[in-house]
Amino acid sequence: MSLPDDPRRTLAEDLRLRIADEIVQGTLVPGAALDETELAHRFEVSRTPVREAIRQLAASGLIDTKPHRGAVVARPTEAEIAGMFEAMADLEALCAARAAERMTGSERRALEAVQEELRALVHLGDPHQFLEADERLHDAIHAGAHNDYLADLTRATRARLQPFRHAPAREVGRLAASHGEHERVVVAIVRGDRDGAAAAMRDHVLIVRDDYGVYVAALPAAERPAPAP
Amino acid sequence: MSLPDDPRRTLAEDLRLRIADEIVQGTLVPGAALDETELAHRFEVSRTPVREAIRQLAASGLIDTKPHRGAVVARPTEAEIAGMFEAMADLEALCAARAAERMTGSERRALEAVQEELRALVHLGDPHQFLEADERLHDAIHAGAHNDYLADLTRATRARLQPFRHAPAREVGRLAASHGEHERVVVAIVRGDRDGAAAAMRDHVLIVRDDYGVYVAALPAAERPAPAP
DNA sequence: TGCGGCCGCCTTGCATACAAGCGCCCGGAC
DNA sequence: GTCCGGGCGCTTGTATGCAAGGCGGCCGCA
């Protein structure tokens, strides 16, 4: 199962990607402890590359570490999550605005093609495929902004919030609504309407945030994000 | 000289701060190689904590690493630098806008106090002290936005660009001009003028970027950032 | 019986030893 | 003379061993 997939990469880099994946996929839930020895055994490597992977993930914010006390999957407070959602709305809006100004013709066509895909997937009602294509749509917009640094920041923010966007997004009603919100964004971008694209994207992200809020409120208190640090 | 300053922190963390400092201060220039063994000797530690520090710095973007080929201080292309400046303008503008909306009364007064300090320092003409206070002004605005995540992103971006903002900022004429630009920002924030604060801050950052462009153009070709990746 | 301090285990932090990849240099051939 | 290929050295990547710090449990005392 855990053979060294790609001998070109280093073990530490490989582990970083795998652990990050387990976090954003939800296999490792926020608050879960990351035991170096256990991870080393699980991936059949020594502790050294595990430690390096953990350090990198800590720097990227996905996990929290305290000296001599180990690492846990980051478990931000409600206020921190709210702040990250707000920042994500701003960043995504910026990307959309820039994309509206700068996308090439073929980029705009590719964007519309993904949106068409999403339209089809709404009817199929498969949340997994839908979310995958949704990610591609956002990715196309980030790339269309033609600013790699901004795109990286936005993607990193999405990754950090991913563990908190998972469950609510699976509600069926959400798919169609999400598609409609995207429609406004895509139309504005293709038309070159910078401010419209930004506004539509911001609204979309803020709706996602509100959905998350509703979802959390329905959770038993023990499973909610920590209210205090 | 290099005694273990604070026994509470781990060596790796300490090294990370020290190396980051040498980069933003300009002691380690973009493109300089970071030899693990050499750093280990210089700081009188083993390679292990050095490696961990390097991994964290790589994750934060201050240095570049390639497998089996070591680490160098990040040396972004001209296009990448331009993109980071653009993103910084957007981020700082966002912070300013939020600060205009959300700063408390005492935060606004503190902001004005720093601006007063800067006014005095312009006349003294000491670039070092001026830049230090300038940093405090921006920091106060980041904090005033009341969104820690956004503030962190903005500060990280400033840190990454710091090596490229150093030299041109020392021109004497720049100080007075910079102070004037700040004045617009501070007045708008204190007044609660969200859009005005954002616009003024964006202008300020873009002027800094343009100054950098002029500075680079005057440099001998060999010392300029790489034009291609 | 409840509380506080001490001891020991388990985990992380650091050092060192070993392996493996990459680049450079030199030699040979065209 | 130039270009290609192989060996050597230096660097990074990984494993392992050892030390130190934190936390929980246990025991003693009030």
Coordinates of C-alpha atoms (C1' of nucleotides) in Angstrom, one line a residue:
Chain A
M1 CA 0.0 0.0 0.0
S2 CA 2.6 2.5 0.9
L3 CA 5.4 1.8 -1.6
P4 CA 7.7 4.7 -2.4
D5 CA 5.5 6.0 -5.3
D6 CA 8.0 8.2 -7.0
P7 CA 11.7 7.6 -6.4
R8 CA 12.5 11.0 -7.8
R9 CA 10.9 12.8 -4.9
T10 CA 12.3 12.8 -1.4
L11 CA 10.5 10.9 1.4
A12 CA 9.9 14.1 3.3
E13 CA 8.3 15.8 0.4
D14 CA 6.2 12.7 -0.3
L15 CA 5.1 12.6 3.3
R16 CA 4.2 16.2 3.4
L17 CA 1.8 15.8 0.5
R18 CA 0.3 12.6 2.0
I19 CA -0.3 14.0 5.4
A20 CA -1.7 17.3 4.0
D21 CA -4.0 15.2 1.9
E22 CA -5.2 13.3 4.9
I23 CA -6.0 16.5 6.7
V24 CA -7.9 18.2 3.9
Q25 CA -9.7 15.0 3.0
G26 CA -10.8 14.7 6.6
T27 CA -9.1 11.5 7.5
L28 CA -7.2 13.4 10.1
V29 CA -9.6 15.6 11.9
P30 CA -8.8 18.9 13.5
G31 CA -7.4 18.3 17.0
A32 CA -6.0 14.9 16.1
A33 CA -2.5 14.3 17.5
L34 CA 0.3 13.6 15.0
D35 CA 2.6 11.1 16.7
E36 CA 6.0 11.1 15.0
T37 CA 6.8 7.5 15.8
E38 CA 3.4 6.3 14.8
L39 CA 3.5 8.1 11.5
A40 CA 7.0 6.8 10.9
H41 CA 5.7 3.2 11.4
R42 CA 2.6 3.8 9.3
F43 CA 4.6 5.1 6.3
E44 CA 7.5 2.7 7.0
V45 CA 10.1 5.4 7.2
S46 CA 12.2 6.8 10.0
R47 CA 11.2 9.7 12.2
T48 CA 13.5 12.1 10.4
P49 CA 11.5 12.7 7.2
V50 CA 8.3 12.7 9.3
R51 CA 9.7 15.5 11.4
E52 CA 10.6 17.5 8.3
A53 CA 7.2 17.0 6.8
I54 CA 5.6 18.1 10.1
R55 CA 7.7 21.2 10.2
Q56 CA 6.7 22.2 6.7
L57 CA 3.0 21.6 7.4
A58 CA 3.3 23.7 10.6
A59 CA 4.8 26.6 8.6
S60 CA 1.9 26.4 6.2
G61 CA -0.6 26.5 9.0
L62 CA -2.3 23.2 8.5
I63 CA -1.0 21.9 11.9
D64 CA 0.0 23.4 15.2
T65 CA 3.1 22.4 17.1
K66 CA 4.3 23.2 20.6
P67 CA 7.9 22.6 21.7
H68 CA 8.2 19.2 23.4
R69 CA 4.5 18.7 23.2
G70 CA 4.0 17.4 19.7
A71 CA 1.9 18.4 16.8
V72 CA -1.9 18.3 16.3
V73 CA -4.0 19.1 13.2
A74 CA -4.8 22.8 13.5
R75 CA -8.0 23.4 15.3
P76 CA -8.7 27.1 14.9
T77 CA -11.2 28.9 17.1
E78 CA -14.6 30.0 15.6
A79 CA -13.2 33.6 15.4
E80 CA -10.2 32.4 13.5
I81 CA -12.3 30.4 11.1
A82 CA -14.5 33.4 10.5
G83 CA -11.4 35.5 9.8
M84 CA -10.1 33.0 7.3
F85 CA -13.4 32.8 5.5
E86 CA -13.5 36.6 5.3
A87 CA -10.0 36.7 4.0
M88 CA -10.8 34.0 1.5
A89 CA -13.7 36.0 0.2
D90 CA -11.4 38.9 -0.4
L91 CA -8.7 36.9 -2.0
E92 CA -11.1 35.0 -4.3
A93 CA -12.8 38.3 -5.2
L94 CA -9.4 39.7 -6.1
C95 CA -8.6 36.8 -8.3
A96 CA -11.9 37.0 -10.0
A97 CA -11.4 40.7 -10.7
R98 CA -8.0 40.2 -12.1
A99 CA -9.2 37.2 -14.1
A100 CA -12.0 39.4 -15.6
E101 CA -9.3 41.9 -16.7
R102 CA -6.6 39.5 -17.9
M103 CA -7.9 36.1 -19.0
T104 CA -7.0 35.2 -22.5
G105 CA -9.7 34.1 -25.0
S106 CA -8.9 30.4 -24.6
E107 CA -8.8 30.8 -20.8
R108 CA -12.3 32.3 -20.9
R109 CA -13.5 29.4 -23.1
A110 CA -12.0 26.8 -20.8
L111 CA -13.7 28.5 -17.9
E112 CA -17.1 28.2 -19.6
A113 CA -16.4 24.6 -20.4
V114 CA -15.9 23.8 -16.7
Q115 CA -19.0 25.6 -15.9
E116 CA -20.9 23.5 -18.4
E117 CA -19.5 20.4 -16.8
L118 CA -20.8 21.6 -13.4
R119 CA -24.2 22.2 -14.9
A120 CA -24.3 18.5 -16.0
L121 CA -23.0 17.3 -12.6
V122 CA -25.7 19.2 -10.7
H123 CA -28.3 17.0 -12.4
L124 CA -26.3 13.8 -11.6
G125 CA -26.3 14.9 -8.0
D126 CA -22.9 13.4 -7.2
P127 CA -21.3 15.6 -4.6
H128 CA -17.9 14.2 -5.0
Q129 CA -17.5 14.7 -8.7
F130 CA -19.2 18.1 -8.4
L131 CA -16.7 19.3 -5.7
E132 CA -13.8 18.1 -7.8
A133 CA -15.0 20.1 -10.8
D134 CA -15.8 23.0 -8.5
E135 CA -12.2 23.0 -7.4
R136 CA -11.1 23.1 -11.0
L137 CA -13.3 26.1 -11.7
H138 CA -11.8 28.0 -8.9
D139 CA -8.4 26.9 -9.9
A140 CA -9.0 28.2 -13.4
I141 CA -9.9 31.6 -12.0
H142 CA -6.9 31.7 -9.8
A143 CA -4.7 30.9 -12.8
G144 CA -6.5 33.4 -14.9
A145 CA -5.6 36.2 -12.5
H146 CA -2.0 35.9 -14.0
N147 CA -0.4 36.5 -10.6
D148 CA 1.2 33.3 -9.2
Y149 CA 1.8 34.7 -5.8
L150 CA -1.9 35.8 -5.4
A151 CA -3.0 32.5 -6.7
D152 CA -0.8 30.6 -4.2
L153 CA -2.1 32.6 -1.3
T154 CA -5.7 32.0 -2.4
R155 CA -5.1 28.2 -2.9
A156 CA -3.4 27.9 0.5
T157 CA -6.3 29.6 2.2
R158 CA -8.7 27.3 0.5
A159 CA -6.7 24.3 1.6
R160 CA -6.6 25.5 5.2
L161 CA -10.4 25.9 5.2
Q162 CA -11.1 22.7 3.4
P163 CA -11.5 20.6 6.6
F164 CA -14.3 23.0 7.5
R165 CA -16.1 23.2 4.2
H166 CA -16.5 19.5 3.7
A167 CA -19.6 18.3 5.4
P168 CA -22.0 21.2 4.7
A169 CA -21.1 21.2 1.0
R170 CA -22.6 17.7 0.7
E171 CA -26.2 18.9 1.2
V172 CA -27.9 18.3 -2.1
G173 CA -29.6 21.7 -2.3
R174 CA -26.3 23.3 -2.0
L175 CA -25.1 22.0 -5.4
A176 CA -27.7 23.8 -7.5
A177 CA -27.4 27.0 -5.5
S178 CA -23.6 26.9 -5.8
H179 CA -23.9 26.4 -9.6
G180 CA -26.1 29.4 -9.8
E181 CA -23.6 31.6 -7.9
H182 CA -20.9 30.4 -10.1
E183 CA -22.9 31.4 -13.1
R184 CA -22.9 35.0 -12.1
V185 CA -19.1 34.8 -11.5
V186 CA -18.4 33.2 -14.8
V187 CA -20.6 35.5 -16.8
A188 CA -19.0 38.6 -15.3
I189 CA -15.5 37.3 -15.9
V190 CA -16.1 36.3 -19.5
R191 CA -17.7 39.7 -20.1
G192 CA -14.7 41.4 -18.6
D193 CA -16.8 43.0 -15.8
R194 CA -14.2 43.3 -13.1
D195 CA -16.3 44.7 -10.3
G196 CA -19.2 42.4 -11.1
A197 CA -16.9 39.4 -11.0
A198 CA -15.4 40.5 -7.6
A199 CA -18.8 41.1 -6.1
A200 CA -20.3 37.8 -7.4
M201 CA -17.3 35.9 -6.1
R202 CA -17.4 37.5 -2.7
D203 CA -21.1 36.7 -2.4
H204 CA -20.4 33.1 -3.3
V205 CA -17.7 32.6 -0.7
L206 CA -19.7 34.4 2.0
I207 CA -22.7 32.1 1.3
V208 CA -20.4 29.1 1.7
R209 CA -19.3 30.6 5.0
D210 CA -22.8 31.1 6.2
D211 CA -23.7 27.6 5.3
Y212 CA -20.8 26.5 7.4
G213 CA -22.1 28.6 10.2
V214 CA -25.5 26.9 10.0
Y215 CA -23.9 23.5 9.9
V216 CA -21.8 24.2 12.9
A217 CA -24.7 25.5 14.9
A218 CA -26.5 22.2 14.3
L219 CA -23.5 20.2 15.7
P220 CA -23.3 18.9 19.2
A221 CA -21.2 21.2 21.2
A222 CA -18.4 18.8 21.7
E223 CA -17.7 18.5 17.9
R224 CA -17.6 22.3 17.3
P225 CA -14.4 24.2 16.9
A226 CA -13.1 25.6 20.1
P227 CA -14.8 28.9 21.0
A228 CA -11.7 30.1 22.9
P229 CA -8.0 29.6 22.1
Chain B
M1 CA 28.4 35.8 20.2
S2 CA 26.1 32.9 19.4
L3 CA 25.2 31.7 22.8
P4 CA 21.9 30.0 23.2
D5 CA 19.9 33.1 23.9
D6 CA 16.7 31.6 25.1
P7 CA 16.7 28.1 26.5
R8 CA 13.0 28.0 26.4
R9 CA 12.9 27.8 22.6
T10 CA 14.2 25.0 20.5
L11 CA 17.3 25.4 18.5
A12 CA 15.5 24.9 15.2
E13 CA 13.1 27.7 16.0
D14 CA 15.9 29.9 17.0
L15 CA 17.8 29.2 13.8
R16 CA 14.7 29.9 11.7
L17 CA 14.4 33.3 13.2
R18 CA 18.1 34.1 12.9
I19 CA 18.3 33.0 9.3
A20 CA 15.1 34.8 8.3
D21 CA 16.5 37.9 9.9
E22 CA 19.7 37.7 7.9
I23 CA 17.7 37.4 4.8
V24 CA 15.4 40.3 5.4
Q25 CA 18.2 42.4 6.7
G26 CA 20.2 41.8 3.6
T27 CA 23.1 39.9 5.1
L28 CA 22.2 36.9 3.0
V29 CA 21.5 38.3 -0.4
P30 CA 19.0 36.7 -2.9
G31 CA 20.7 33.8 -4.7
A32 CA 23.2 33.1 -1.9
A33 CA 23.6 29.4 -1.2
L34 CA 22.7 28.0 2.2
D35 CA 25.1 25.3 3.0
E36 CA 23.8 23.1 5.8
T37 CA 27.2 22.1 7.1
E38 CA 28.5 25.6 7.0
L39 CA 25.4 27.0 8.8
A40 CA 25.7 24.2 11.4
H41 CA 29.3 25.2 12.1
R42 CA 28.5 28.9 12.2
F43 CA 25.8 28.5 14.7
E44 CA 27.6 25.7 16.6
V45 CA 24.8 23.1 16.2
S46 CA 24.3 19.9 14.3
R47 CA 22.8 19.7 10.8
T48 CA 19.5 18.5 12.1
P49 CA 18.0 21.7 13.5
V50 CA 19.5 23.6 10.5
R51 CA 17.7 21.4 8.2
E52 CA 14.4 21.9 10.0
A53 CA 14.9 25.6 10.0
I54 CA 15.6 25.5 6.2
R55 CA 12.4 23.5 5.6
Q56 CA 10.3 26.0 7.4
L57 CA 11.8 28.9 5.6
A58 CA 11.3 27.1 2.3
A59 CA 7.6 26.6 3.2
S60 CA 7.3 30.4 3.9
G61 CA 8.8 31.2 0.6
L62 CA 11.9 33.1 1.8
I63 CA 14.2 30.4 0.4
D64 CA 14.1 28.0 -2.5
T65 CA 15.1 24.3 -2.3
K66 CA 15.7 21.6 -4.9
P67 CA 16.0 18.0 -3.9
H68 CA 19.7 16.9 -3.6
R69 CA 20.7 20.4 -4.7
G70 CA 20.5 22.4 -1.6
A71 CA 18.8 25.7 -0.7
V72 CA 19.4 29.3 -1.9
V73 CA 17.9 32.5 -0.7
A74 CA 14.8 33.0 -2.9
R75 CA 15.7 35.0 -6.1
P76 CA 12.4 35.6 -7.8
T77 CA 12.2 36.8 -11.3
E78 CA 11.2 40.4 -12.2
A79 CA 7.7 39.2 -13.0
E80 CA 7.3 37.4 -9.7
I81 CA 8.5 40.4 -7.8
A82 CA 6.0 42.5 -9.7
G83 CA 3.3 40.1 -8.8
M84 CA 4.2 40.1 -5.2
F85 CA 4.1 43.9 -5.1
E86 CA 0.8 43.9 -6.8
A87 CA -0.6 41.4 -4.2
M88 CA 1.0 43.4 -1.4
A89 CA -0.8 46.5 -2.6
D90 CA -4.1 44.6 -2.6
L91 CA -3.5 43.1 0.8
E92 CA -2.4 46.4 2.4
A93 CA -5.4 48.1 0.9
L94 CA -7.7 45.4 2.4
C95 CA -6.1 45.9 5.8
A96 CA -6.5 49.7 5.5
A97 CA -10.1 49.3 4.5
R98 CA -10.9 47.0 7.4
A99 CA -8.9 49.2 9.8
A100 CA -11.0 52.2 8.8
E101 CA -14.1 50.3 9.6
R102 CA -13.0 48.5 12.8
M103 CA -10.3 50.3 14.7
T104 CA -11.2 51.2 18.2
G105 CA -10.8 54.8 19.4
S106 CA -7.5 54.1 21.2
E107 CA -6.2 52.2 18.1
R108 CA -6.9 55.3 16.0
R109 CA -5.1 57.5 18.5
A110 CA -2.1 55.2 18.6
L111 CA -2.0 55.3 14.8
E112 CA -1.9 59.1 14.8
A113 CA 0.8 59.0 17.4
V114 CA 3.0 56.9 15.2
Q115 CA 2.3 59.2 12.3
E116 CA 3.5 62.1 14.5
E117 CA 6.7 60.2 15.3
L118 CA 7.3 59.8 11.5
R119 CA 6.7 63.5 10.9
A120 CA 9.5 64.2 13.4
L121 CA 11.8 61.6 11.9
V122 CA 11.5 63.0 8.4
H123 CA 13.2 66.2 9.6
L124 CA 15.9 64.2 11.3
G125 CA 16.5 62.4 8.1
D126 CA 17.6 59.1 9.7
P127 CA 16.4 56.4 7.2
H128 CA 17.0 53.6 9.7
Q129 CA 14.8 55.0 12.5
F130 CA 12.3 56.2 9.9
L131 CA 11.9 52.7 8.4
E132 CA 11.6 51.2 11.8
A133 CA 8.7 53.5 12.7
D134 CA 7.2 53.0 9.2
E135 CA 7.1 49.3 9.9
R136 CA 5.3 50.0 13.2
L137 CA 2.7 52.2 11.3
H138 CA 1.9 49.4 8.9
D139 CA 1.8 46.9 11.7
A140 CA -0.7 49.0 13.6
I141 CA -2.9 49.1 10.5
H142 CA -2.6 45.3 10.0
A143 CA -3.6 44.8 13.7
G144 CA -6.4 47.3 13.3
A145 CA -8.0 45.2 10.6
H146 CA -9.0 42.8 13.4
N147 CA -8.4 39.8 11.2
D148 CA -5.3 37.9 12.3
Y149 CA -5.1 35.7 9.3
L150 CA -5.2 38.6 6.9
A151 CA -2.7 40.4 9.0
D152 CA -0.4 37.4 8.9
L153 CA -0.6 37.1 5.1
T154 CA 0.1 40.8 4.7
R155 CA 3.1 40.7 7.0
A156 CA 4.5 37.6 5.4
T157 CA 4.3 39.3 2.0
R158 CA 6.1 42.4 3.3
A159 CA 8.8 40.1 4.7
R160 CA 9.3 38.4 1.4
L161 CA 9.6 41.7 -0.4
Q162 CA 11.8 43.3 2.2
P163 CA 15.1 42.3 0.5
F164 CA 13.9 44.2 -2.5
R165 CA 12.6 47.3 -0.8
H166 CA 15.8 48.0 1.2
A167 CA 18.1 50.0 -1.0
P168 CA 15.7 52.4 -2.8
A169 CA 14.0 53.3 0.4
R170 CA 17.1 55.0 1.7
E171 CA 17.0 57.8 -0.8
V172 CA 16.3 60.9 1.2
G173 CA 13.6 62.4 -0.9
R174 CA 11.6 59.2 -0.4
L175 CA 11.2 59.8 3.3
A176 CA 9.2 63.0 2.9
A177 CA 7.1 61.7 0.1
S178 CA 6.4 58.5 2.0
H179 CA 5.3 60.5 4.9
G180 CA 2.9 62.5 2.7
E181 CA 1.4 59.3 1.4
H182 CA 1.0 57.9 4.9
E183 CA -0.8 61.1 5.8
R184 CA -3.6 60.4 3.3
V185 CA -3.9 56.8 4.6
V186 CA -4.0 57.8 8.3
V187 CA -6.5 60.6 7.8
A188 CA -8.8 58.3 5.8
I189 CA -8.6 55.5 8.4
V190 CA -9.2 57.8 11.4
R191 CA -12.1 59.3 9.6
G192 CA -13.5 55.8 8.9
D193 CA -13.4 56.4 5.2
R194 CA -13.0 52.8 4.1
D195 CA -12.6 53.3 0.3
G196 CA -10.4 56.3 0.7
A197 CA -8.1 54.4 3.0
A198 CA -7.9 51.5 0.6
A199 CA -7.2 53.7 -2.4
A200 CA -4.6 55.8 -0.5
M201 CA -2.8 52.6 0.8
R202 CA -2.8 51.1 -2.7
D203 CA -1.3 54.2 -4.2
H204 CA 1.4 54.2 -1.5
V205 CA 2.4 50.7 -2.1
L206 CA 2.4 51.1 -5.8
I207 CA 4.7 54.1 -5.5
V208 CA 7.1 52.0 -3.5
R209 CA 6.9 49.4 -6.2
D210 CA 7.7 52.0 -8.9
D211 CA 10.6 53.3 -6.9
Y212 CA 11.9 49.8 -6.8
G213 CA 11.5 49.6 -10.6
V214 CA 13.5 52.8 -11.1
Y215 CA 16.2 51.6 -8.7
V216 CA 16.5 48.2 -10.5
A217 CA 16.7 49.8 -13.9
A218 CA 19.7 51.8 -12.7
L219 CA 21.5 48.7 -11.5
P220 CA 24.2 46.9 -13.5
A221 CA 22.6 44.0 -15.3
A222 CA 24.5 41.4 -13.2
E223 CA 22.9 42.5 -9.9
R224 CA 19.4 42.6 -11.2
P225 CA 16.8 39.9 -10.4
A226 CA 16.8 37.1 -12.9
P227 CA 14.6 38.1 -15.9
A228 CA 13.7 34.4 -16.6
P229 CA 13.1 31.6 -14.1
Chain C
dT1 C1' -10.5 11.0 51.7
dG2 C1' -8.5 14.8 49.2
dC3 C1' -4.5 17.2 47.8
dG4 C1' 0.3 18.0 46.7
dG5 C1' 4.8 16.6 45.4
dC6 C1' 7.8 13.3 43.4
dC7 C1' 9.2 9.7 40.3
dG8 C1' 9.2 7.3 36.0
dC9 C1' 7.7 6.6 31.3
dC10 C1' 6.9 8.3 26.8
dT11 C1' 7.5 11.7 23.5
dT12 C1' 10.1 15.1 21.2
dG13 C1' 14.7 17.5 20.3
dC14 C1' 19.4 16.9 18.9
dA15 C1' 23.6 14.6 17.3
dT16 C1' 26.0 11.5 14.6
dA17 C1' 26.7 7.8 11.3
dC18 C1' 25.6 6.0 6.9
dA19 C1' 23.7 6.0 2.1
dA20 C1' 22.8 7.9 -2.2
dG21 C1' 22.3 11.5 -5.8
dC22 C1' 24.5 15.2 -8.5
dG23 C1' 28.0 17.9 -10.5
dC24 C1' 32.6 18.5 -11.8
dC25 C1' 36.7 17.1 -13.7
dC26 C1' 39.6 14.5 -16.4
dG27 C1' 40.6 11.3 -20.1
dG28 C1' 39.8 9.5 -24.4
dA29 C1' 37.9 9.4 -28.9
dC30 C1' 36.3 11.5 -33.1
Chain D
dG1 C1' 40.0 21.1 -30.4
dT2 C1' 35.7 19.7 -28.9
dC3 C1' 32.5 16.7 -27.2
dC4 C1' 31.0 12.8 -24.7
dG5 C1' 31.3 9.5 -20.8
dG6 C1' 32.7 7.6 -16.5
dG7 C1' 34.7 8.0 -11.9
dC8 C1' 35.3 10.8 -7.7
dG9 C1' 34.2 14.1 -4.2
dC10 C1' 31.0 16.8 -1.9
dT11 C1' 26.4 17.7 -0.6
dT12 C1' 22.0 16.4 0.8
dG13 C1' 18.7 12.7 2.4
dT14 C1' 17.7 9.1 5.8
dA15 C1' 18.4 6.1 9.8
dT16 C1' 19.5 5.4 14.5
dG17 C1' 21.0 6.4 19.1
dC18 C1' 21.0 9.3 23.0
dA19 C1' 19.4 13.2 26.1
dA20 C1' 16.1 16.1 28.1
dG21 C1' 11.5 17.9 28.9
dG22 C1' 6.6 17.2 30.0
dC23 C1' 2.7 14.7 31.8
dG24 C1' 0.4 11.3 34.3
dG25 C1' 0.2 8.2 38.0
dC26 C1' 1.4 6.9 42.5
dC27 C1' 2.4 7.4 47.1
dG28 C1' 2.6 10.0 51.4
dC29 C1' 0.7 13.2 54.4
dA30 C1' -2.7 16.1 56.4

